[in-house]
XYZ file of C-alpha atoms in Angstrom:
576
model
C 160.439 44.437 109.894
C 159.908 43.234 106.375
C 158.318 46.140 104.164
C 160.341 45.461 101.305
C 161.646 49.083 101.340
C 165.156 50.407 102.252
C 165.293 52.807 105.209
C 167.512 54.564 106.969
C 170.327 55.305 104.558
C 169.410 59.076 104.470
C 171.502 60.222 107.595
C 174.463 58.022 106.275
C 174.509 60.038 103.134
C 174.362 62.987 104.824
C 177.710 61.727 107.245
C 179.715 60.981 103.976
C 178.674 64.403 102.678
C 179.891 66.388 105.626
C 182.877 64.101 105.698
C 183.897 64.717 101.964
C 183.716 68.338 102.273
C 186.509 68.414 105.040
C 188.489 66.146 103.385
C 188.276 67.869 100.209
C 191.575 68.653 98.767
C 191.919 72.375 99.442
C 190.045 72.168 102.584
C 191.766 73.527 106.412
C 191.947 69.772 107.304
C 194.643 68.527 104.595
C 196.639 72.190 105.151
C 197.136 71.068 108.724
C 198.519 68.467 108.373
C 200.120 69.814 105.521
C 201.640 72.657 107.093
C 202.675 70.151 109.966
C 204.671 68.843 107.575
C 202.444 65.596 108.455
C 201.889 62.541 106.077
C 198.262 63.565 104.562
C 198.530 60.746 102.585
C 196.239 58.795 105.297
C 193.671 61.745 104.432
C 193.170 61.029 100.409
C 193.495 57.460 101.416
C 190.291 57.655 103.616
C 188.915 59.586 101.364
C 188.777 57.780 98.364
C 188.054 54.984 100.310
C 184.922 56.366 101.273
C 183.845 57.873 97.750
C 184.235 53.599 96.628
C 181.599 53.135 99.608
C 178.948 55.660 98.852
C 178.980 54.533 95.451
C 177.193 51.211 96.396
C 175.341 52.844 98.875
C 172.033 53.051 97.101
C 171.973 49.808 96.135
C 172.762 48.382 99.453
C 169.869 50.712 101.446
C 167.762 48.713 98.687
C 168.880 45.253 99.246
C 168.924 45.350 103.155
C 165.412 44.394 103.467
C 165.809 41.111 101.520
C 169.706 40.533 102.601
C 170.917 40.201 106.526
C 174.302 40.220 105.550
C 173.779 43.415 103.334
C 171.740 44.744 106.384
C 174.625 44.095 108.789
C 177.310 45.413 106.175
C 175.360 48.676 106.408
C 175.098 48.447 110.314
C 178.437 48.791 109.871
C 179.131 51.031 107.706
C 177.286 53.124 109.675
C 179.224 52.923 112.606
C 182.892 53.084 110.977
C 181.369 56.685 109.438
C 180.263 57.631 112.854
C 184.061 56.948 114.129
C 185.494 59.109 111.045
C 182.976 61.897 112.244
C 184.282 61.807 115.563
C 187.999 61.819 114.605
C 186.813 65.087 112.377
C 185.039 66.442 115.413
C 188.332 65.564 117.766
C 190.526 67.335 115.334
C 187.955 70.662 114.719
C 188.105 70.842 118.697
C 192.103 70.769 118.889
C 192.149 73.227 116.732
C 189.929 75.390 118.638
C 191.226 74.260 121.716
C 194.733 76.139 120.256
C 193.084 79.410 119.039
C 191.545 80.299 122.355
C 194.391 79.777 124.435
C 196.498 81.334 121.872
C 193.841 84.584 122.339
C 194.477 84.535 125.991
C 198.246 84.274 125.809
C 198.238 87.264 123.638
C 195.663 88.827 126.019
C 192.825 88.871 122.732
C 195.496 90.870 120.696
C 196.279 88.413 117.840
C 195.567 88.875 114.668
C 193.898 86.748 112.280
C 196.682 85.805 110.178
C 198.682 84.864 113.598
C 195.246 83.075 115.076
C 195.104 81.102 111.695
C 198.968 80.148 112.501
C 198.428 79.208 115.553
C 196.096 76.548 114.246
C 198.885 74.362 112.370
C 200.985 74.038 115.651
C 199.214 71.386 116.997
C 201.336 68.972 118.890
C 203.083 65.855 117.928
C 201.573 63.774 120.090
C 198.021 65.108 119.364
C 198.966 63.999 115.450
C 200.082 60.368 116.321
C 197.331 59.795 118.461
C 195.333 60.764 115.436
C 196.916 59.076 112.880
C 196.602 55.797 114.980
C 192.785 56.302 115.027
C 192.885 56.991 111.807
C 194.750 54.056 110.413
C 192.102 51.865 112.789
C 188.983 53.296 110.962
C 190.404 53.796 107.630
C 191.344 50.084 107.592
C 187.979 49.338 109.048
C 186.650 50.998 106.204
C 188.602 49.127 103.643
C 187.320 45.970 104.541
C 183.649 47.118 104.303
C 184.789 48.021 100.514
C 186.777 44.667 99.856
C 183.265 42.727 100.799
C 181.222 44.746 98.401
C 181.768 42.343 95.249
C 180.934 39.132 97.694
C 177.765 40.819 98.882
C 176.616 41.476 95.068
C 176.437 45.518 95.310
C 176.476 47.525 92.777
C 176.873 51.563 91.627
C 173.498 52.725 91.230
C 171.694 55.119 89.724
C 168.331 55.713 90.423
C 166.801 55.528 86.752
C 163.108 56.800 87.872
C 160.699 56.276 90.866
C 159.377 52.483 91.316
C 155.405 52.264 91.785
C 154.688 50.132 94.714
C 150.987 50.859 95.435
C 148.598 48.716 93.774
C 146.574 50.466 91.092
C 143.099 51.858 92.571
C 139.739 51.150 90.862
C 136.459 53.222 90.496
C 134.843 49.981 92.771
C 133.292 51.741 95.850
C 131.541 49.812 98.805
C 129.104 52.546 100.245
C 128.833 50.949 103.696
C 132.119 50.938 103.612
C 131.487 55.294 103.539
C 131.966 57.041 107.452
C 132.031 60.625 108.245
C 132.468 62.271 104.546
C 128.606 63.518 104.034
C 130.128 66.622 104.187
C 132.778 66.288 101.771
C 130.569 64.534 99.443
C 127.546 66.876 99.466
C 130.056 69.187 98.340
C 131.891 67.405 96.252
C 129.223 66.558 94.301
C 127.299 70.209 94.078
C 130.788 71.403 92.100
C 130.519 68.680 89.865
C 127.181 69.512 88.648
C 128.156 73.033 88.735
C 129.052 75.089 86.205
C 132.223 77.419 86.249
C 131.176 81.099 86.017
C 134.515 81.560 83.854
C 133.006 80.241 81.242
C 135.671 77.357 80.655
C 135.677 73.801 79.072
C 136.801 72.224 82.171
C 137.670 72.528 85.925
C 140.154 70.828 87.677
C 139.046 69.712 91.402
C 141.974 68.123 93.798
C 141.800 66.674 97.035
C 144.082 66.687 98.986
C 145.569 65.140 102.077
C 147.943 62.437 103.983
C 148.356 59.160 102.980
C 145.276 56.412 104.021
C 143.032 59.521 104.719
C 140.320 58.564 102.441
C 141.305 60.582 99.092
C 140.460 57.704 96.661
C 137.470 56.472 98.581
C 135.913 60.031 98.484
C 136.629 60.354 94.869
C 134.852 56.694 94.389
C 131.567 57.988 96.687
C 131.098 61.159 93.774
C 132.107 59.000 90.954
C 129.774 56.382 91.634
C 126.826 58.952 92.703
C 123.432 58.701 90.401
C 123.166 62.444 89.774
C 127.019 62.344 89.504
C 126.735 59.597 86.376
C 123.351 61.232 85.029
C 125.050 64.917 84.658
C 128.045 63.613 82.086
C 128.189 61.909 78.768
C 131.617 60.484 79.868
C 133.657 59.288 82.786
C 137.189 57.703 82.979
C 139.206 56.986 85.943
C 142.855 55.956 86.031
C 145.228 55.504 88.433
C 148.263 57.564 87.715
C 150.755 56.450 90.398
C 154.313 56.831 89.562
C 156.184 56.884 87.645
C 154.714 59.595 85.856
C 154.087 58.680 81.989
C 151.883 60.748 80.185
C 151.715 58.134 77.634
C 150.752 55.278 79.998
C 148.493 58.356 81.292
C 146.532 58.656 77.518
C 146.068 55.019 76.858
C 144.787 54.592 80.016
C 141.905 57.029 80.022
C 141.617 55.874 75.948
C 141.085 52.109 77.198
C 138.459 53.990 80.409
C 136.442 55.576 76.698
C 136.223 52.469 75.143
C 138.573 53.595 71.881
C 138.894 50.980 69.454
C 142.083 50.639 67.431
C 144.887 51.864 70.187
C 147.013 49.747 67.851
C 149.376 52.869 68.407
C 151.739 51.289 70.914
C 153.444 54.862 73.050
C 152.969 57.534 70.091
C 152.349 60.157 72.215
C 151.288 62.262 69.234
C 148.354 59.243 68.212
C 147.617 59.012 71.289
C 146.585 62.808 72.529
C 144.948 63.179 68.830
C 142.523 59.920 69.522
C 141.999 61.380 73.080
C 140.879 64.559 71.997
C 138.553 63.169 69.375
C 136.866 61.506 72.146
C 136.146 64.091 73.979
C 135.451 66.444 71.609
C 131.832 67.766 72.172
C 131.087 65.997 75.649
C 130.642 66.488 79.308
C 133.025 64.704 80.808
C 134.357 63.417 84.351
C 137.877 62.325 84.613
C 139.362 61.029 88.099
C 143.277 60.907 87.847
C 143.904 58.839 91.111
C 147.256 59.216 93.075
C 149.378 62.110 91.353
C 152.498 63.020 92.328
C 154.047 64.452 89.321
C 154.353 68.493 89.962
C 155.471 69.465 87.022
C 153.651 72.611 85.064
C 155.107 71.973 82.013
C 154.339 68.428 81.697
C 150.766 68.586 83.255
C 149.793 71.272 80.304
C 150.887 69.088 77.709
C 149.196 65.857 78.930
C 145.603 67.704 79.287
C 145.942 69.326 76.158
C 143.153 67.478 74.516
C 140.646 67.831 77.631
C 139.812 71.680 76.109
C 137.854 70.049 73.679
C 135.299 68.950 75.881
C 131.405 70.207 76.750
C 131.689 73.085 79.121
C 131.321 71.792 82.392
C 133.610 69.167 82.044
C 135.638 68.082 85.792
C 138.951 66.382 86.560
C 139.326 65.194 90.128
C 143.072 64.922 91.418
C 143.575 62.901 94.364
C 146.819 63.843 95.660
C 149.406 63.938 99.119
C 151.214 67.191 97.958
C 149.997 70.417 97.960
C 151.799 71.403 95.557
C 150.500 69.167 92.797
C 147.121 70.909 93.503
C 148.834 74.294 93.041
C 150.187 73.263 90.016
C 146.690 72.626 88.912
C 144.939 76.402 89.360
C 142.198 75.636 91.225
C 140.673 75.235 94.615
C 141.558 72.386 96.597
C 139.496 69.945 98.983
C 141.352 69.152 102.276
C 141.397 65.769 103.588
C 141.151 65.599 107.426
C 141.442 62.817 109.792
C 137.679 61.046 111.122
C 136.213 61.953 114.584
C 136.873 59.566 117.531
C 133.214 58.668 117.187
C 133.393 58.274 113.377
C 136.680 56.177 114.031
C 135.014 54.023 116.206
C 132.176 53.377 113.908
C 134.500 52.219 111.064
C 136.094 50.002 112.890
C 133.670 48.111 114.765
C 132.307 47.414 111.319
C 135.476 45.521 110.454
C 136.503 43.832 113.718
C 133.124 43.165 114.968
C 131.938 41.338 111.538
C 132.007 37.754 112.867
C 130.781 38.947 116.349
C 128.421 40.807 117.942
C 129.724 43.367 120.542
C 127.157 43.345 122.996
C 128.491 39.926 124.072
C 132.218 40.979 123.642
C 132.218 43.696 125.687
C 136.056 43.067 126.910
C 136.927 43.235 123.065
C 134.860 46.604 122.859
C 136.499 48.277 125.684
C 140.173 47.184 124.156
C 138.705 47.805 120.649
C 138.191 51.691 121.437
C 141.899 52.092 122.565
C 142.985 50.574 119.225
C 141.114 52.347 117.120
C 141.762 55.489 119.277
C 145.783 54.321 118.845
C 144.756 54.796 115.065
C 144.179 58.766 115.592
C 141.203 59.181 112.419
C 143.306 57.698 109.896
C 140.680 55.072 107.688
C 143.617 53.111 106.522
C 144.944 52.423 109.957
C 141.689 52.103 111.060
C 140.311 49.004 107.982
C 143.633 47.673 108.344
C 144.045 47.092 111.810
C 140.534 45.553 112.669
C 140.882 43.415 109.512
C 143.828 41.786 111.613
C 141.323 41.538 114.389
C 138.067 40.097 112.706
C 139.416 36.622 112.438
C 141.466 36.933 116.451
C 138.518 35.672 119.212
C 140.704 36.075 122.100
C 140.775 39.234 124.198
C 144.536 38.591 124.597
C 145.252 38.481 120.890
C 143.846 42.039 120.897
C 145.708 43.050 123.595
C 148.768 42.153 122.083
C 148.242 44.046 118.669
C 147.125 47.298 121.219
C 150.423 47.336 123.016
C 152.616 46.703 119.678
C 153.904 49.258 116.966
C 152.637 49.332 114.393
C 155.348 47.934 111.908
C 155.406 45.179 114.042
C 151.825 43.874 112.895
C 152.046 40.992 110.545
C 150.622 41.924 106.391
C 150.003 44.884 107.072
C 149.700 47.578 103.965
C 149.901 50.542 106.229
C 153.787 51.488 106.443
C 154.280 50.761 103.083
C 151.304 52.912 101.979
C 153.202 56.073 104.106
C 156.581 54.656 102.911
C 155.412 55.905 99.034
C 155.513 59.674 100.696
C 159.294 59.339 101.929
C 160.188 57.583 98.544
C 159.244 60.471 96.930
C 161.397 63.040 99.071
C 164.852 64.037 97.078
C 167.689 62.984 99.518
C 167.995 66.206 101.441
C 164.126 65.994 102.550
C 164.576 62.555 103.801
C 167.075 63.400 106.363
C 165.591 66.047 107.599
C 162.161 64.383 108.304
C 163.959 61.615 109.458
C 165.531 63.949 112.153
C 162.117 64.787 113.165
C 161.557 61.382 114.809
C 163.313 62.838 117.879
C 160.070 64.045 118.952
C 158.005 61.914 121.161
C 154.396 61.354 119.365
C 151.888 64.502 119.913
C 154.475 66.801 120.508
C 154.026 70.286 118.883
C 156.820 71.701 117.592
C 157.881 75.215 116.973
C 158.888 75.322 112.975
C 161.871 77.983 113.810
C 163.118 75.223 116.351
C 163.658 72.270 113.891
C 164.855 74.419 111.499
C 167.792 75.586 113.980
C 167.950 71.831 114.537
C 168.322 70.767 111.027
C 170.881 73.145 110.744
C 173.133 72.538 113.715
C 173.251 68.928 112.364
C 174.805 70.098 109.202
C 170.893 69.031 107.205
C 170.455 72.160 105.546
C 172.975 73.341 102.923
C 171.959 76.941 101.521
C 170.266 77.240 98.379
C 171.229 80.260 96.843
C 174.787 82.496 97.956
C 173.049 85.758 98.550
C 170.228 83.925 100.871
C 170.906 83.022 104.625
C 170.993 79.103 105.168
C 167.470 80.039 107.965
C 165.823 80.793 104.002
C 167.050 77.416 102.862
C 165.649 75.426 106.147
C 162.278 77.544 105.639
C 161.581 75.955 102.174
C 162.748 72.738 103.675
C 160.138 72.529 106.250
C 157.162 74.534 104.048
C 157.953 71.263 101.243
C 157.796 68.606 104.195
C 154.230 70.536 105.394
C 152.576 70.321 101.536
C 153.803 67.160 101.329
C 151.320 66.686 104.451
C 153.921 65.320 106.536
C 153.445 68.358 108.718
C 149.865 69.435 110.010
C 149.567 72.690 111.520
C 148.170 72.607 115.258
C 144.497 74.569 115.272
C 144.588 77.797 116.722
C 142.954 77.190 119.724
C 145.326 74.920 121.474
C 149.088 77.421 119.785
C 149.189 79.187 122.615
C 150.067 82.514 120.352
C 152.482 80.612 118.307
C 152.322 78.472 115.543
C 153.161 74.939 116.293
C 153.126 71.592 113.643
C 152.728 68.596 114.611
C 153.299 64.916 113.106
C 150.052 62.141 112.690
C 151.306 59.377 115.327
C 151.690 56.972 112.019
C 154.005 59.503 110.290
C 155.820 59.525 113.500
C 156.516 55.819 113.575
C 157.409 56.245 110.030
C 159.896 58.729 110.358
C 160.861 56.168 113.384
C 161.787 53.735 111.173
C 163.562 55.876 108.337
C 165.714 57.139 110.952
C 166.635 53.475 111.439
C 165.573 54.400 115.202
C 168.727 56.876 115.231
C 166.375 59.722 116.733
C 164.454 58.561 119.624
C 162.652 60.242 122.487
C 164.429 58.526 125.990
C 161.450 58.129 127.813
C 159.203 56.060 124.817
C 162.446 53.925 125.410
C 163.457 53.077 128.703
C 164.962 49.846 129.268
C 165.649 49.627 125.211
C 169.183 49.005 123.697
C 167.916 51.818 121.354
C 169.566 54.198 123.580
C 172.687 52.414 123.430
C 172.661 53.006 119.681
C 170.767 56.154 118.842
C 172.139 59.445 117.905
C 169.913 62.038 118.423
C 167.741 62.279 121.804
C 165.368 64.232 123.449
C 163.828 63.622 126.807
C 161.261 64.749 129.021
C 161.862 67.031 132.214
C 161.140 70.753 132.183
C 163.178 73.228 134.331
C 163.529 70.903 137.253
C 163.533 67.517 135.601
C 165.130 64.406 137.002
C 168.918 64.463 135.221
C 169.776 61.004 137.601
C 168.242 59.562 133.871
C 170.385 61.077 132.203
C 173.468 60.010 133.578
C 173.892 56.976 131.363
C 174.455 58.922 128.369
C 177.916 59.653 129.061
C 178.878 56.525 127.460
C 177.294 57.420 124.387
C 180.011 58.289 121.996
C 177.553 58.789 118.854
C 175.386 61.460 120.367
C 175.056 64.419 118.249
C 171.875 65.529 119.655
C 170.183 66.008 123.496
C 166.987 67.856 122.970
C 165.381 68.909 126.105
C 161.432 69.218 126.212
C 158.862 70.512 128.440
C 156.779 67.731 130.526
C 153.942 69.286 129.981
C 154.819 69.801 125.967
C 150.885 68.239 125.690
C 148.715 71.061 126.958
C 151.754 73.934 126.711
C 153.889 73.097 123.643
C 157.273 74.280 123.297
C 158.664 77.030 125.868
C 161.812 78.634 125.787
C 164.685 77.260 127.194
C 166.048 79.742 129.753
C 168.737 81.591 129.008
């Protein structure tokens, strides 16, 4: 899988996280041992051991695409955290192991200050068989750090978002235009509309996943006749990250036709000469690709757009809801094309060089493709443009039965990838967790919350709030991020159920470094073998002989059980 992007680091982060807090000095785990008048030297040493590791972790999840050693170092990494986790876990039980049969001996009379005691009296033999585990993984461990220098990492600090999307122009192919009349009828009638508040501009976003059709909506108005007739002015820039309001102000400047931007990044120059050139005209701006949420810094950069013509328009093409928030106004909503639509856009890419009435083998295998592609226009162009050139029914066969990061130059994972890039740490994790579900499977929000939060994802934000509020905002960012689409009302059932696009699915597939896996998508796969979070498939009565297997699984953190019939019933209850 080469898509130049690291992956999967966000769950390891998460391990050393949960691992530093009970190793933190004044935490229960180093009084044990303390108060067992046991060395806890073997603690601190594991501990600082792995604060030198997650220093270089960063830059390794960055350099594992391009480095197999660096990828295999992590591998292992992974696996020598997943061993201290389990010692933790080992330890936690003893303990609790102690307190309950303390309660019993003292027939549920003890108090806690003689519960607490009872704690520290774990056995001798319980501590050496620790500390030999420990010593194993610890030393483990230390070689992972002592090949750091010989594998080039480095500390690393993330010093601002990387743009990885190629730059979008105002270029539009108009047969190249399926199943938007709608949106573009629309569209265009608010452009040539004037606001009855009276002001100098209006901001229009749309919004919507990634490969939706965003930019090539925004390229159908700004290249409409009426569109171009109705303003004096029209600039379109791709804003991308990272965000630079600068950049931003030359850009639309160079889109004018300014002379003399001799001004290098003066931010001042640069607004002043903007707002000279729009002063007194009706203009159309498209800012392409924003990401940047940020009130404060989005009032400052369209300062000099007030001096326009009343009637002015920007369009903001944008994945996160919130951007479009941030901009006051009301947004367009980017949904996914009709099957038939679908269809149509794709046989005009893979059927360019043929004609289908005399390929009907490659029509009938052509429709399950492009139905594997579930709307999305990215999948869609990208997928038959693999095709157009493959004559052989077998050839297309072969790209319908593989994933889709397995296609060869293909733009599509990368294009999603820019959404998880943009997640902060915490986010990442917890969509990552989400690949657990199999694909069309709609979820119950209050569900994967309680998930997140058994798995130690959510950490509360504020002291006087319950750590459910914390897990709420979670999931509500991951849904206006359009990560999350709701399930229409007609097939909830009476509850409100999400649901992932089958693309975002794979993707969180492959952030999760396949570490969350539905059993039955992988029978026969040694992704079982290595996965730590599973659901699988059976209902009430459900065959558990499948199940069986996973006894050997040592990593597991995670068996989700789901209803069979989770595709015309959802979620139900587990029985209590």
């Amino acid at each position: 899988m080469e898509i130049g992007l690291a992956v999967g680091g966000a769950f390891l982060s998460s391990a050393l996280n949960v691992l530093f807090e009970r190793l933190a000095p004044q935490g229960e785990l180093l009084k044990i041992f303390q108060r067992g008048k046991h060395d806890v030297g073997l603690l601190k040493k594991l501990r600082l051991t792995l604060l030198g590791l997650q220093a270089v972790l960063s830059d390794a999840e960055n350099k594992q695409t391009s480095n197999r050693y660096v990828n295999q170092w992590l591998n292992e990494l992974r696996d020598a955290v997943d061993s201290a986790e389990n010692l933790m876990e080992e330890i936690n039980y003893e303990v609790l192991r102690v307190k309950v049969e303390g309660q019993h001996q003292n027939h549920a009379e003890v108090s806690n200050q003689q519960v607490s005691g009872l704690n520290l009296c774990l056995s001798d033999g319980f501590f050496v068989n620790i500390k030999e585990k420990l010593e194993g993984t610890t030393k483990t461990l230390e070689e992972l750090e002592k090949q750091i220098g010989r594998l080039g990492l480095k500390e690393y600090l993330a010093s601002g978002k990387q743009e990885t999307r190629v730059p979008s122009t105002s270029l539009v192919n108009d047969s190249d235009i399926f199943g938007r009349q709608n949106e573009i009828e629309f569209l265009v009638d608010s452009l040539l509309s004037v606001d009855a508040d009276g002001k100098t501009y209006s901001v229009i976003p749309i919004v919507g996943m990634a490969g939706v059709g965003k930019t090539t909506l925004a390229k159908a108005v700004y290249n409409n006749e009426k569109v171009k007739d109705h303003f004096n002015l029209t600039a379109w820039f791709c804003v991308s990250e990272p965000y630079d309001a600068s950049r931003i102000t030359k850009g639309l400047l160079e889109e004018i036709g300014s002379s003399n931007l001799m001004l290098d990044n003066n931010f001042n120059q640069l607004q002043i000469k903007l707002k000279e050139s729009l002063k007194g005209k009706k203009f159309l701006i498209v800012l392409d690709d924003v990401w940047n949420d940020n009130y404060l810094e989005w009032v400052e950069l369209i300062n000099p757009f007030a001096q326009g013509e009343i009637g002015s328009k920007i369009i903001v093409t944008t994945r996160k809801k919130s951007v479009a928030m941030t901009m006051g106004n009301e947004q367009i909503s980017m949904d996914t094309l009709s099957s038939d639509v679908s269809w149509s856009l794709f046989e005009r890419h893979a059927f360019d060089n043929m004609d289908p009435k005399e390929h009907l083998g490659h029509v009938e295998v052509g429709k399950q493709i492009a139905a594997k592609c579930k709307g999305l226009p990215l999948a869609l162009k990208t997928i038959a443009g693999l095709l157009r050139s493959k004559s052989e029914i077998e050839e297309w066969r072969r790209i319908l039965t593989s994933e889709i990061w397995e296609l060869p130059d293909n733009g599509i994972l990368p294009t999603l990838m820019l959404s998880y890039n943009d997640l902060p740490v915490h986010l990442k994790q917890c969509f990552s967790y989400c690949a657990i579900f199999p694909k069309d499977y709609p979820f119950n929000k209050e569900q994967v919350i309680q998930l997140w939060i058994a798995n130690g994802l959510v950490q509360r934000l504020q002291k006087d709030k319950i750590i459910e509020d914390s897990g709420n905002q979670y999931f509500l960012e991951l849904r206006s991020r359009s990560l999350f689409e709701r399930v229409p009302s007609s097939f909830q059932g009476g509850t409100e159920k999400f649901l992932m696009h089958d693309l975002v699915n794979d993707l969180a597939q492959v952030t999760s470094s396949r570490l969350c896996i539905n059993l039955e998508d992988n029978k026969g796969s040694d992704m079982v073998g290595r996965c730590r979070h599973l659901s699988y498939s059976g209902g009430y009565n459900g065959d558990f002989e499948k199940l069986k297997p996973l006894y050997k699984l040592e990593q597991l953190r995670t068996l989700l059980p789901i209803n069979d019939n989770y595709h015309l019933l959802g979620i139900n209850p587990l029985p209590k």
